[in-house]
Amino acid sequence: MKPSVTDHVKIKRYNHPTGGWGSLKSLIRKAHGEGLLVSGIWSTLMRQNKSDGYMCVSCSWAKPAEPRPFEFCENGAKATLWDQTKRRCGPEFFAAHRVNELLDWPDHDLEKQGRLVEPMRYNEATDKYEPVSWDAAFREIGKELRKLDPRSVVFYTSGRASLEASFMYQLFARIYGSSNLPDSSNMCHESTSVGLPESIGSPVGTVQLEDFAHCDLMFFFGHNTGVTAPRLLHPIEEARQRGIPVITFNPLPERGLERFKNPQSPVEMLSPGPGTKMSSEFFQVRGGGDIAAMTGIAKSLLALDDAAVQNGGRRVLDTGFIAEHTSGFEEFEAYLRRTPWDKIVARSGIARADLERVARIYSEASAVIGNYGMGLTQHRHGTENVHMLCNLLLMRGNVGKPGAGVSPLRGHSNVQGQRTVGISEKPELVPLDKFAAFYQFEPPREKGRDTVETCEGVIDGSVKAFVGLGGNFVRAVPETGLIEEAWRRLRLHVQIATKLNRSHLIPGTVTYLLPCLSRIERDSQAGGEQHVSMEDSTACIHGSFGYRPPAGPDLLSEPRIVAELAKATVGGKSAVPWDEWVGDYSLIRNEIERCYPDHFKDFNKRFLAPGGFHRDIKASKRVWQTPNKKANFKAPTMLETDPDIDVSQSDVLTLITIRSNDQFNTTIYGYRDRLRGINGTRMVLLMNKRDMQRLGVSDGDEIDLQSAAEDGVERRVRGLRVTPYAIPPGNCAGYYPELNPLIPLWHRAEKAHVPAAKSVPVRLVPVSGQASK
Ligand SMILES: Nc1nc2c(c(=O)[nH]1)N[C@H]1C(S)=C(S)[C@@H](COP(=O)(O)OP(=O)(O)OC[C@H]3O[C@@H](n4cnc5c(=O)[nH]c(N)nc54)[C@H](O)[C@@H]3O)O[C@H]1N2
Ligand SMILES: Nc1nc2c(c(=O)[nH]1)N[C@H]1C(S)=C(S)[C@@H](COP(=O)(O)OP(=O)(O)OC[C@H]3O[C@@H](n4cnc5c(=O)[nH]c(N)nc54)[C@H](O)[C@@H]3O)O[C@H]1N2
Ligand SMILES: [Mo]
């Protein structure tokens, strides 16, 4: 595969705020690049995240009931432009290129070909994708699936498909006999889905958008807000203008959490100043040092409380809350008291005085939100990271009161909702008895495969078929080398997609590429125009109206494709009236309400209201759905978030894989990571200057990176450019997905199985005889 580099590499620190003119310039450039008129696309963007418009296809941040005139951000607008491009990747393209040849193309160039418009079948003899009729495609896929053992078939979902499509998809898989329903969430917030229920009895966060207006302190751990949920910068900016402290922990000095200029405010845009300072305190925690940092804050809080007890002052711990609502505090307290400061400081990389200062600020706040992202979840101890953040919040009763709570910032726009409506490999999370009774079939009861277990099954041959509802599975998962090789042994490989990506280029014996409508487009069915729904990061359900013309006349909607696959595979094996549901999606919403009455009461009536409606999250009312009916303090087992990394080996660095400002997961819009000042290339390795000196490399040197895991598997990425960066010593950083070949499959969060993509042990291998400055 050709490296992701253009001819114009420029690496220079970016000193401007996030948002601002840089953000607008970037948008206009993108609109031209996609063959779109800025004036035309503007009317589309004006409907983004509005109650009578469509939900943005980028991140899952909350959508307000009273939107701003432009309720979109630079990255949301880029996602829309990319989706609504004028380019088409039709049969002529596939006739002109062999699949093997396309394997050499970077991710950007593949998706850049534009929207997929016709169903295609791979022909091994010509090594090309060839057009096929929808009927023939469904017939053959159904026939293939009927021949296979359902337990060897995987039904993956990337977090974009609507609640309606997702509900149907999981029913289809279960009627067929498979509970192999992994989701992109398995690589993302599964540490949350496993960790939060143990701590507070809820798999999702407890805050709503209103809470951001009432909090008096916010923490941010491991989230790159300015890039991955930029509309959240507005509530942060508002909080900062109220004088609320925002305390951030991140190994990289991310621009969006430093400074922000609101592109929607003419006053701010026209003033020459540096924009709002977003974080009042920014700590460059060592990668994987969060448990240590939070332990330090909690330990200092305990010391402040001890002093209060001694002086007869006001208690710092919320002792009433702890006594009434929690369990496990004594063990947690013992853990804090016995953990020595020298270890906390060494592992977090943060001075004791700083952690004590944070504790003081925390002790003075009465309503605190703990926000976090992949910097906490994608570690071997990702689940313990989540527990530790809950511990910190519980110490001062910061769950279940206005302005306070835990706020996992979810990824894909409906990833949380898919889990809500049955996309889960864990049968205990799904109302199987209801499905059995309502739709008259016997669902499989055993646990299905998650993402990592799917990869293991592909490698050992026990997985024989893969159906993907969106996403770019092969590219998003770890262990790229072994996976790509093993993938070719699949009997059946089906991808439902909008754009061509690398996963589509690794065929099995029978391989189909099925193009679908985007959510932004009109979806006309027998019963008229349909809309869909999704759930945001704050467990709020919204409607979404597609309004743009479909990218091609032959495209089918995701619900229709799922229904046709189901009819061809398990037609007549249940009481599901597939055609009726596809004719009128409100019938699917009725069924979702029937299966999940507590969360979706009056679904069809309420989802179109401005601001949508909230699911009933019990933990936000201090009702704890844990086995002991309490919120639980859970002491971590060790300060390290990664037991695999032997930091005593001085040539081993801990690699953090990151997203640029010009990508959405494996979708690479371009090569401008403006906010980090890295332009023209993604093949960089960001390093601390001291490590560069120690390891004998200089700015601009070309190196290879190799996995430091000693398990006999050779993992290497070639041709990275050494780039000095403000990153803690011992850490280095580079882009996902280019560096995924370096992540061992077993290097994943315990229990949750999220690949530990933020702490990958690596070694540099200098490329002899060259230093390409
Ligand atoms: N524009 C855009 N938006 C997106 C996406 C995208 O790719 N592009 N992806 C979507 C998806 S699916 C998801 S899951 C989210 C992801 O959004 P985020 O959760 O923001 O994920 P990342 O950008 O991978 O990493 C977040 C931050 O974690 C920091 N970090 C790394 N290791 C550590 C650590 O050990 N401790 C701490 N405290 N910080 C650490 C990194 O420096 C980085 O700034 O965004 C969603 N939104
Ligand atoms: N090293 C490393 N690896 C990671 C991560 C990391 O931080 N570091 N992050 C992980 C995370 S958080 C996630 S969520 C995963 C992402 O993994 P995935 O969700 O599998 O990947 P995406 O890149 O979001 O998928 C992009 C493809 O989705 C298809 N698509 C786009 N829109 C639609 C649509 O409306 N319908 C359909 N059917 N298809 C559509 C397009 O064909 C596009 O090429 O990657 C994970 N992998
Ligand atoms: Mo994600």
Tab-separated table of C-alpha atoms in Angstrom, residues 77-458:
chain	number	residue	atom	x	y	z
A	77	ALA	CA	-19.722	19.952	7.751
A	78	LYS	CA	-16.787	18.024	6.281
A	79	ALA	CA	-18.624	14.757	6.931
A	80	THR	CA	-21.684	16.110	5.105
A	81	LEU	CA	-19.628	17.348	2.144
A	82	TRP	CA	-17.799	14.019	1.919
A	83	ASP	CA	-21.088	12.117	2.042
A	84	GLN	CA	-22.862	14.389	-0.448
A	85	THR	CA	-20.002	14.586	-2.938
A	86	LYS	CA	-20.829	14.829	-6.635
A	87	ARG	CA	-18.371	12.018	-7.393
A	88	ARG	CA	-19.615	8.511	-8.138
A	89	CYS	CA	-17.763	5.221	-7.845
A	90	GLY	CA	-19.785	3.204	-10.348
A	91	PRO	CA	-19.252	0.124	-12.548
A	92	GLU	CA	-16.887	2.049	-14.910
A	93	PHE	CA	-14.490	2.566	-12.040
A	94	PHE	CA	-14.508	-1.109	-11.112
A	95	ALA	CA	-14.156	-2.133	-14.754
A	96	ALA	CA	-11.022	-0.008	-14.980
A	97	HIS	CA	-9.281	-1.286	-11.834
A	98	ARG	CA	-8.375	-4.727	-10.585
A	99	VAL	CA	-8.895	-5.214	-6.865
A	100	ASN	CA	-5.266	-6.135	-6.354
A	101	GLU	CA	-4.244	-2.847	-7.878
A	102	LEU	CA	-6.619	-0.924	-5.586
A	103	LEU	CA	-5.030	-2.592	-2.575
A	104	ASP	CA	-2.084	-0.324	-3.236
A	105	TRP	CA	-4.164	2.853	-2.859
A	106	PRO	CA	-4.218	4.890	0.356
A	107	ASP	CA	-7.521	5.068	2.265
A	108	HIS	CA	-8.104	8.651	1.141
A	109	ASP	CA	-7.911	7.794	-2.559
A	110	LEU	CA	-10.393	4.927	-2.257
A	111	GLU	CA	-13.176	6.897	-0.584
A	112	LYS	CA	-12.373	9.908	-2.754
A	113	GLN	CA	-13.822	8.022	-5.758
A	114	GLY	CA	-17.232	9.010	-4.450
A	115	ARG	CA	-20.456	7.253	-3.662
A	116	LEU	CA	-21.056	3.616	-4.492
A	117	VAL	CA	-24.149	3.437	-6.669
A	118	GLU	CA	-24.698	-0.145	-7.859
A	119	PRO	CA	-24.512	-3.555	-6.199
A	120	MET	CA	-21.304	-5.336	-7.194
A	121	ARG	CA	-20.059	-8.923	-6.981
A	122	TYR	CA	-16.392	-9.841	-6.919
A	123	ASN	CA	-15.189	-12.081	-9.732
A	124	GLU	CA	-12.040	-13.964	-8.822
A	125	ALA	CA	-11.236	-14.825	-12.455
A	126	THR	CA	-10.967	-11.172	-13.495
A	127	ASP	CA	-10.010	-9.856	-10.034
A	128	LYS	CA	-12.666	-7.209	-10.517
A	129	TYR	CA	-15.960	-6.164	-8.996
A	130	GLU	CA	-18.771	-6.556	-11.547
A	131	PRO	CA	-22.344	-5.210	-11.494
A	132	VAL	CA	-25.062	-7.574	-10.362
A	133	SER	CA	-28.810	-7.147	-9.890
A	134	TRP	CA	-30.136	-6.664	-6.376
A	135	ASP	CA	-32.310	-9.782	-6.782
A	136	ALA	CA	-29.400	-11.980	-7.767
A	137	ALA	CA	-27.306	-10.582	-4.921
A	138	PHE	CA	-29.941	-11.246	-2.257
A	139	ARG	CA	-30.679	-14.702	-3.661
A	140	GLU	CA	-27.053	-15.837	-3.628
A	141	ILE	CA	-26.275	-14.338	-0.210
A	142	GLY	CA	-29.385	-16.035	1.228
A	143	LYS	CA	-28.387	-19.341	-0.325
A	144	GLU	CA	-24.839	-19.078	1.030
A	145	LEU	CA	-26.022	-18.152	4.521
A	146	ARG	CA	-28.470	-21.063	4.601
A	147	LYS	CA	-25.584	-23.463	3.932
A	148	LEU	CA	-23.477	-22.166	6.818
A	149	ASP	CA	-23.592	-22.849	10.540
A	150	PRO	CA	-25.095	-19.588	11.930
A	151	ARG	CA	-22.554	-19.607	14.744
A	152	SER	CA	-19.781	-19.207	12.168
A	153	VAL	CA	-21.370	-16.063	10.714
A	154	VAL	CA	-20.719	-12.551	12.050
A	155	PHE	CA	-23.034	-9.542	11.666
A	156	TYR	CA	-20.985	-6.402	12.319
A	157	THR	CA	-22.404	-2.898	12.673
A	158	SER	CA	-20.563	0.389	12.510
A	159	GLY	CA	-22.272	2.967	14.713
A	160	ARG	CA	-23.993	4.996	12.044
A	161	ALA	CA	-27.030	2.903	11.124
A	162	SER	CA	-30.349	4.193	12.508
A	163	LEU	CA	-32.293	2.661	15.390
A	164	GLU	CA	-34.757	1.254	12.840
A	165	ALA	CA	-32.099	-0.409	10.645
A	166	SER	CA	-30.207	-1.695	13.693
A	167	PHE	CA	-33.272	-3.204	15.365
A	168	MET	CA	-34.135	-5.103	12.179
A	169	TYR	CA	-30.541	-6.197	11.623
A	170	GLN	CA	-30.140	-7.797	15.033
A	171	LEU	CA	-33.529	-9.525	14.707
A	172	PHE	CA	-32.427	-10.912	11.352
A	173	ALA	CA	-29.174	-12.246	12.852
A	174	ARG	CA	-30.989	-13.856	15.788
A	175	ILE	CA	-33.743	-15.418	13.669
A	176	TYR	CA	-30.975	-16.841	11.516
A	177	GLY	CA	-29.395	-18.271	14.688
A	178	SER	CA	-26.408	-16.038	15.368
A	179	SER	CA	-25.673	-13.798	18.327
A	180	ASN	CA	-22.405	-12.700	16.753
A	181	LEU	CA	-23.315	-9.012	16.744
A	182	PRO	CA	-20.110	-7.057	17.301
A	183	ASP	CA	-20.243	-3.323	16.861
A	184	SER	CA	-17.691	-0.547	16.404
A	185	SER	CA	-18.402	0.127	20.075
A	186	ASN	CA	-16.291	-2.954	20.869
A	187	MET	CA	-13.256	-0.914	19.758
A	188	CYS	CA	-14.389	2.250	21.404
A	189	HIS	CA	-16.545	2.689	24.537
A	190	GLU	CA	-16.982	-0.964	25.479
A	191	SER	CA	-14.789	-0.206	28.512
A	192	THR	CA	-17.588	2.204	29.437
A	193	SER	CA	-20.337	-0.331	28.756
A	194	VAL	CA	-18.573	-2.810	31.053
A	195	GLY	CA	-17.136	-0.391	33.631
A	196	LEU	CA	-20.057	1.978	34.242
A	197	PRO	CA	-22.636	-0.736	35.099
A	198	GLU	CA	-20.263	-2.079	37.777
A	199	SER	CA	-19.762	1.397	39.221
A	200	ILE	CA	-23.167	3.038	38.847
A	201	GLY	CA	-25.493	0.468	37.282
A	202	SER	CA	-25.850	2.225	33.923
A	203	PRO	CA	-24.064	1.378	30.674
A	204	VAL	CA	-24.328	4.994	29.482
A	205	GLY	CA	-23.533	8.427	30.888
A	206	THR	CA	-25.759	10.295	33.313
A	207	VAL	CA	-25.577	13.893	32.084
A	208	GLN	CA	-27.920	15.806	29.806
A	209	LEU	CA	-27.101	18.887	27.784
A	210	GLU	CA	-28.725	21.170	30.427
A	211	ASP	CA	-26.230	19.935	33.013
A	212	PHE	CA	-23.436	21.724	31.167
A	213	ALA	CA	-25.152	25.028	31.937
A	214	HIS	CA	-25.320	24.193	35.644
A	215	CYS	CA	-21.977	22.599	36.410
A	216	ASP	CA	-19.281	24.528	38.246
A	217	LEU	CA	-16.310	22.401	37.186
A	218	MET	CA	-15.546	20.101	34.270
A	219	PHE	CA	-12.882	17.453	33.948
A	220	PHE	CA	-11.685	16.187	30.568
A	221	PHE	CA	-9.718	12.955	30.402
A	222	GLY	CA	-8.439	11.644	27.080
A	223	HIS	CA	-10.792	13.378	24.689
A	224	ASN	CA	-9.817	15.589	21.752
A	225	THR	CA	-12.959	17.713	21.882
A	226	GLY	CA	-11.958	20.309	19.272
A	227	VAL	CA	-11.739	17.576	16.648
A	228	THR	CA	-13.978	14.708	17.678
A	229	ALA	CA	-16.998	16.485	19.222
A	230	PRO	CA	-16.468	20.152	18.311
A	231	ARG	CA	-20.001	21.336	19.095
A	232	LEU	CA	-19.221	20.541	22.728
A	233	LEU	CA	-16.783	23.484	22.560
A	234	HIS	CA	-19.814	25.798	22.804
A	235	PRO	CA	-20.986	24.611	26.250
A	236	ILE	CA	-17.341	24.633	27.350
A	237	GLU	CA	-16.902	28.176	26.093
A	238	GLU	CA	-20.094	29.226	27.875
A	239	ALA	CA	-18.875	27.581	31.068
A	240	ARG	CA	-15.517	29.345	30.772
A	241	GLN	CA	-17.293	32.648	30.288
A	242	ARG	CA	-19.154	31.960	33.557
A	243	GLY	CA	-15.714	31.551	35.151
A	244	ILE	CA	-16.017	27.772	35.567
A	245	PRO	CA	-12.720	25.873	35.748
A	246	VAL	CA	-12.064	23.211	33.096
A	247	ILE	CA	-9.304	20.767	34.036
A	248	THR	CA	-7.861	18.634	31.286
A	249	PHE	CA	-5.586	15.599	31.256
A	250	ASN	CA	-4.083	14.650	27.914
A	251	PRO	CA	-0.541	13.652	26.902
A	252	LEU	CA	-0.866	15.844	23.793
A	253	PRO	CA	-1.446	19.590	24.065
A	254	GLU	CA	-4.574	19.407	21.902
A	255	ARG	CA	-5.523	22.773	20.416
A	256	GLY	CA	-9.284	22.451	20.872
A	257	LEU	CA	-8.817	22.124	24.592
A	258	GLU	CA	-6.400	25.032	24.694
A	259	ARG	CA	-8.034	27.830	22.679
A	260	PHE	CA	-11.257	28.235	20.719
A	261	LYS	CA	-12.728	30.978	18.575
A	262	ASN	CA	-16.434	30.570	17.909
A	263	PRO	CA	-17.000	30.685	14.114
A	264	GLN	CA	-20.664	31.469	14.819
A	265	SER	CA	-19.910	34.649	16.702
A	266	PRO	CA	-19.182	37.655	14.440
A	267	VAL	CA	-17.704	39.532	17.384
A	268	GLU	CA	-15.208	36.797	18.184
A	269	MET	CA	-14.353	36.191	14.526
A	270	LEU	CA	-13.586	39.843	13.878
A	271	SER	CA	-11.573	40.431	17.011
A	272	PRO	CA	-7.881	39.681	16.550
A	273	GLY	CA	-7.475	38.025	19.981
A	274	PRO	CA	-6.387	34.461	20.612
A	275	GLY	CA	-9.910	33.134	21.382
A	276	THR	CA	-11.207	31.677	24.623
A	277	LYS	CA	-8.819	29.734	26.818
A	278	MET	CA	-10.705	26.460	27.065
A	279	SER	CA	-8.844	24.614	29.797
A	280	SER	CA	-8.077	26.561	32.942
A	281	GLU	CA	-5.587	23.803	33.809
A	282	PHE	CA	-3.990	21.485	31.266
A	283	PHE	CA	-1.892	18.537	32.435
A	284	GLN	CA	0.197	16.522	30.053
A	285	VAL	CA	-0.393	13.264	31.831
A	286	ARG	CA	1.816	10.391	30.734
A	287	GLY	CA	-0.027	8.073	28.373
A	288	GLY	CA	-1.731	5.500	30.562
A	289	GLY	CA	-1.074	7.618	33.659
A	290	ASP	CA	-4.698	8.506	34.420
A	291	ILE	CA	-5.297	5.964	37.177
A	292	ALA	CA	-2.226	7.370	38.893
A	293	ALA	CA	-3.332	10.983	38.346
A	294	MET	CA	-6.846	10.313	39.643
A	295	THR	CA	-5.414	8.387	42.579
A	296	GLY	CA	-3.331	11.453	43.417
A	297	ILE	CA	-6.362	13.758	43.264
A	298	ALA	CA	-8.459	11.356	45.350
A	299	LYS	CA	-5.648	10.913	47.888
A	300	SER	CA	-5.311	14.695	48.248
A	301	LEU	CA	-9.065	14.986	48.648
A	302	LEU	CA	-8.852	12.497	51.499
A	303	ALA	CA	-6.081	14.563	53.102
A	304	LEU	CA	-8.234	17.703	52.821
A	305	ASP	CA	-11.092	15.798	54.426
A	306	ASP	CA	-8.809	14.550	57.232
A	307	ALA	CA	-7.824	18.171	57.896
A	308	ALA	CA	-11.465	19.254	57.920
A	309	VAL	CA	-12.289	16.566	60.468
A	310	GLN	CA	-9.382	17.683	62.639
A	311	ASN	CA	-10.242	21.365	62.458
A	312	GLY	CA	-13.941	20.789	62.763
A	313	GLY	CA	-14.383	22.332	59.314
A	314	ARG	CA	-16.853	21.356	56.598
A	315	ARG	CA	-16.275	17.812	55.343
A	316	VAL	CA	-14.755	17.504	51.895
A	317	LEU	CA	-16.174	14.046	51.218
A	318	ASP	CA	-19.930	13.865	50.707
A	319	THR	CA	-20.295	11.521	53.673
A	320	GLY	CA	-24.097	11.514	53.555
A	321	PHE	CA	-24.092	10.411	49.915
A	322	ILE	CA	-21.341	7.855	50.507
A	323	ALA	CA	-23.237	6.300	53.436
A	324	GLU	CA	-26.640	6.225	51.784
A	325	HIS	CA	-25.772	5.457	48.192
A	326	THR	CA	-22.455	3.668	47.921
A	327	SER	CA	-20.564	0.566	48.823
A	328	GLY	CA	-16.844	-0.217	48.913
A	329	PHE	CA	-15.592	3.108	50.224
A	330	GLU	CA	-13.478	1.597	53.026
A	331	GLU	CA	-11.427	-0.561	50.667
A	332	PHE	CA	-11.040	2.334	48.275
A	333	GLU	CA	-9.902	4.598	51.108
A	334	ALA	CA	-7.387	1.974	52.237
A	335	TYR	CA	-6.067	1.797	48.673
A	336	LEU	CA	-5.618	5.562	48.565
A	337	ARG	CA	-3.855	5.686	51.926
A	338	ARG	CA	-1.404	2.933	51.096
A	339	THR	CA	-0.484	4.165	47.590
A	340	PRO	CA	2.734	6.187	47.889
A	341	TRP	CA	3.145	9.599	46.283
A	342	ASP	CA	6.411	8.749	44.572
A	343	LYS	CA	4.669	6.100	42.502
A	344	ILE	CA	1.720	8.375	41.729
A	345	VAL	CA	4.055	11.115	40.508
A	346	ALA	CA	6.247	8.736	38.527
A	347	ARG	CA	3.342	7.018	36.768
A	348	SER	CA	1.239	10.107	36.088
A	349	GLY	CA	4.151	12.373	35.222
A	350	ILE	CA	2.384	15.134	37.164
A	351	ALA	CA	3.839	16.888	40.219
A	352	ARG	CA	2.259	16.235	43.596
A	353	ALA	CA	1.602	19.959	44.131
A	354	ASP	CA	-0.377	20.069	40.877
A	355	LEU	CA	-2.548	17.121	41.816
A	356	GLU	CA	-3.099	18.677	45.245
A	357	ARG	CA	-4.160	21.926	43.565
A	358	VAL	CA	-6.644	20.041	41.386
A	359	ALA	CA	-8.049	18.386	44.510
A	360	ARG	CA	-8.508	21.797	46.130
A	361	ILE	CA	-10.353	23.146	43.089
A	362	TYR	CA	-12.460	19.982	43.016
A	363	SER	CA	-13.244	20.278	46.728
A	364	GLU	CA	-14.663	23.752	46.158
A	365	ALA	CA	-16.990	22.744	43.295
A	366	SER	CA	-20.504	21.562	43.970
A	367	ALA	CA	-21.558	20.186	40.564
A	368	VAL	CA	-18.902	18.461	38.485
A	369	ILE	CA	-18.988	16.716	35.115
A	370	GLY	CA	-16.384	14.074	34.276
A	371	ASN	CA	-15.978	13.951	30.490
A	372	TYR	CA	-13.821	11.327	28.823
A	373	GLY	CA	-12.965	9.627	25.555
A	374	MET	CA	-10.630	7.091	24.006
A	375	GLY	CA	-7.686	8.236	26.154
A	376	LEU	CA	-9.339	6.331	29.014
A	377	THR	CA	-11.087	3.456	27.240
A	378	GLN	CA	-8.429	2.186	24.800
A	379	HIS	CA	-6.054	0.751	27.381
A	380	ARG	CA	-5.517	-2.678	28.884
A	381	HIS	CA	-7.021	-1.233	32.064
A	382	GLY	CA	-9.633	0.837	30.237
A	383	THR	CA	-12.402	-0.480	32.465
A	384	GLU	CA	-10.439	0.412	35.606
A	385	ASN	CA	-9.913	3.899	34.190
A	386	VAL	CA	-13.699	4.239	33.972
A	387	HIS	CA	-14.118	2.911	37.532
A	388	MET	CA	-11.527	5.373	38.773
A	389	LEU	CA	-13.290	8.377	37.232
A	390	CYS	CA	-16.536	7.199	38.868
A	391	ASN	CA	-14.715	6.847	42.217
A	392	LEU	CA	-13.531	10.429	41.938
A	393	LEU	CA	-17.047	11.689	41.179
A	394	LEU	CA	-18.696	9.541	43.863
A	395	MET	CA	-16.387	10.868	46.587
A	396	ARG	CA	-18.220	14.182	46.365
A	397	GLY	CA	-21.627	12.896	45.318
A	398	ASN	CA	-21.220	14.092	41.751
A	399	VAL	CA	-23.573	11.606	40.138
A	400	GLY	CA	-27.316	12.064	39.989
A	401	LYS	CA	-27.708	15.736	40.729
A	402	PRO	CA	-28.167	18.742	38.426
A	403	GLY	CA	-24.976	19.926	36.760
A	404	ALA	CA	-23.046	16.798	37.677
A	405	GLY	CA	-22.365	13.338	36.341
A	406	VAL	CA	-20.266	11.048	34.255
A	407	SER	CA	-20.050	11.911	30.571
A	408	PRO	CA	-18.524	9.341	28.231
A	409	LEU	CA	-18.250	11.143	24.895
A	410	ARG	CA	-19.419	8.533	22.445
A	411	GLY	CA	-18.136	8.117	18.909
A	412	HIS	CA	-20.359	7.366	15.922
A	413	SER	CA	-23.640	9.228	15.661
A	414	ASN	CA	-25.831	6.271	16.697
A	415	VAL	CA	-23.357	3.890	18.296
A	416	GLN	CA	-24.990	4.215	21.692
A	417	GLY	CA	-28.478	3.722	20.247
A	418	GLN	CA	-27.560	0.526	18.440
A	419	ARG	CA	-26.651	-1.085	21.734
A	420	THR	CA	-29.974	0.155	23.150
A	421	VAL	CA	-31.998	-1.696	20.497
A	422	GLY	CA	-30.328	-5.078	20.594
A	423	ILE	CA	-27.041	-4.891	18.677
A	424	SER	CA	-25.093	-6.828	21.272
A	425	GLU	CA	-23.152	-10.022	21.464
A	426	LYS	CA	-24.119	-10.304	25.145
A	427	PRO	CA	-27.502	-12.070	25.400
A	428	GLU	CA	-28.163	-10.866	28.960
A	429	LEU	CA	-28.423	-7.304	27.641
A	430	VAL	CA	-31.160	-8.137	25.164
A	431	PRO	CA	-34.893	-8.897	25.784
A	432	LEU	CA	-34.681	-12.310	24.102
A	433	ASP	CA	-37.883	-13.629	25.688
A	434	LYS	CA	-39.840	-10.761	24.200
A	435	PHE	CA	-38.299	-11.293	20.775
A	436	ALA	CA	-39.184	-14.993	21.018
A	437	ALA	CA	-42.775	-14.287	22.031
A	438	PHE	CA	-43.477	-11.345	19.704
A	439	TYR	CA	-41.816	-12.682	16.570
A	440	GLN	CA	-42.236	-16.423	17.137
A	441	PHE	CA	-38.754	-17.804	16.835
A	442	GLU	CA	-36.200	-19.262	19.217
A	443	PRO	CA	-33.237	-16.850	19.511
A	444	PRO	CA	-29.797	-18.263	20.305
A	445	ARG	CA	-29.035	-17.832	24.009
A	446	GLU	CA	-25.265	-18.263	24.051
A	447	LYS	CA	-22.819	-15.350	24.064
A	448	GLY	CA	-21.803	-14.187	20.591
A	449	ARG	CA	-18.495	-12.852	19.343
A	450	ASP	CA	-17.309	-9.322	19.963
A	451	THR	CA	-14.906	-7.581	17.597
A	452	VAL	CA	-11.698	-9.094	18.943
A	453	GLU	CA	-13.285	-12.566	19.150
A	454	THR	CA	-14.441	-12.132	15.562
A	455	CYS	CA	-10.835	-11.436	14.558
A	456	GLU	CA	-9.665	-14.487	16.482
A	457	GLY	CA	-12.300	-16.561	14.687
A	458	VAL	CA	-11.264	-15.227	11.282
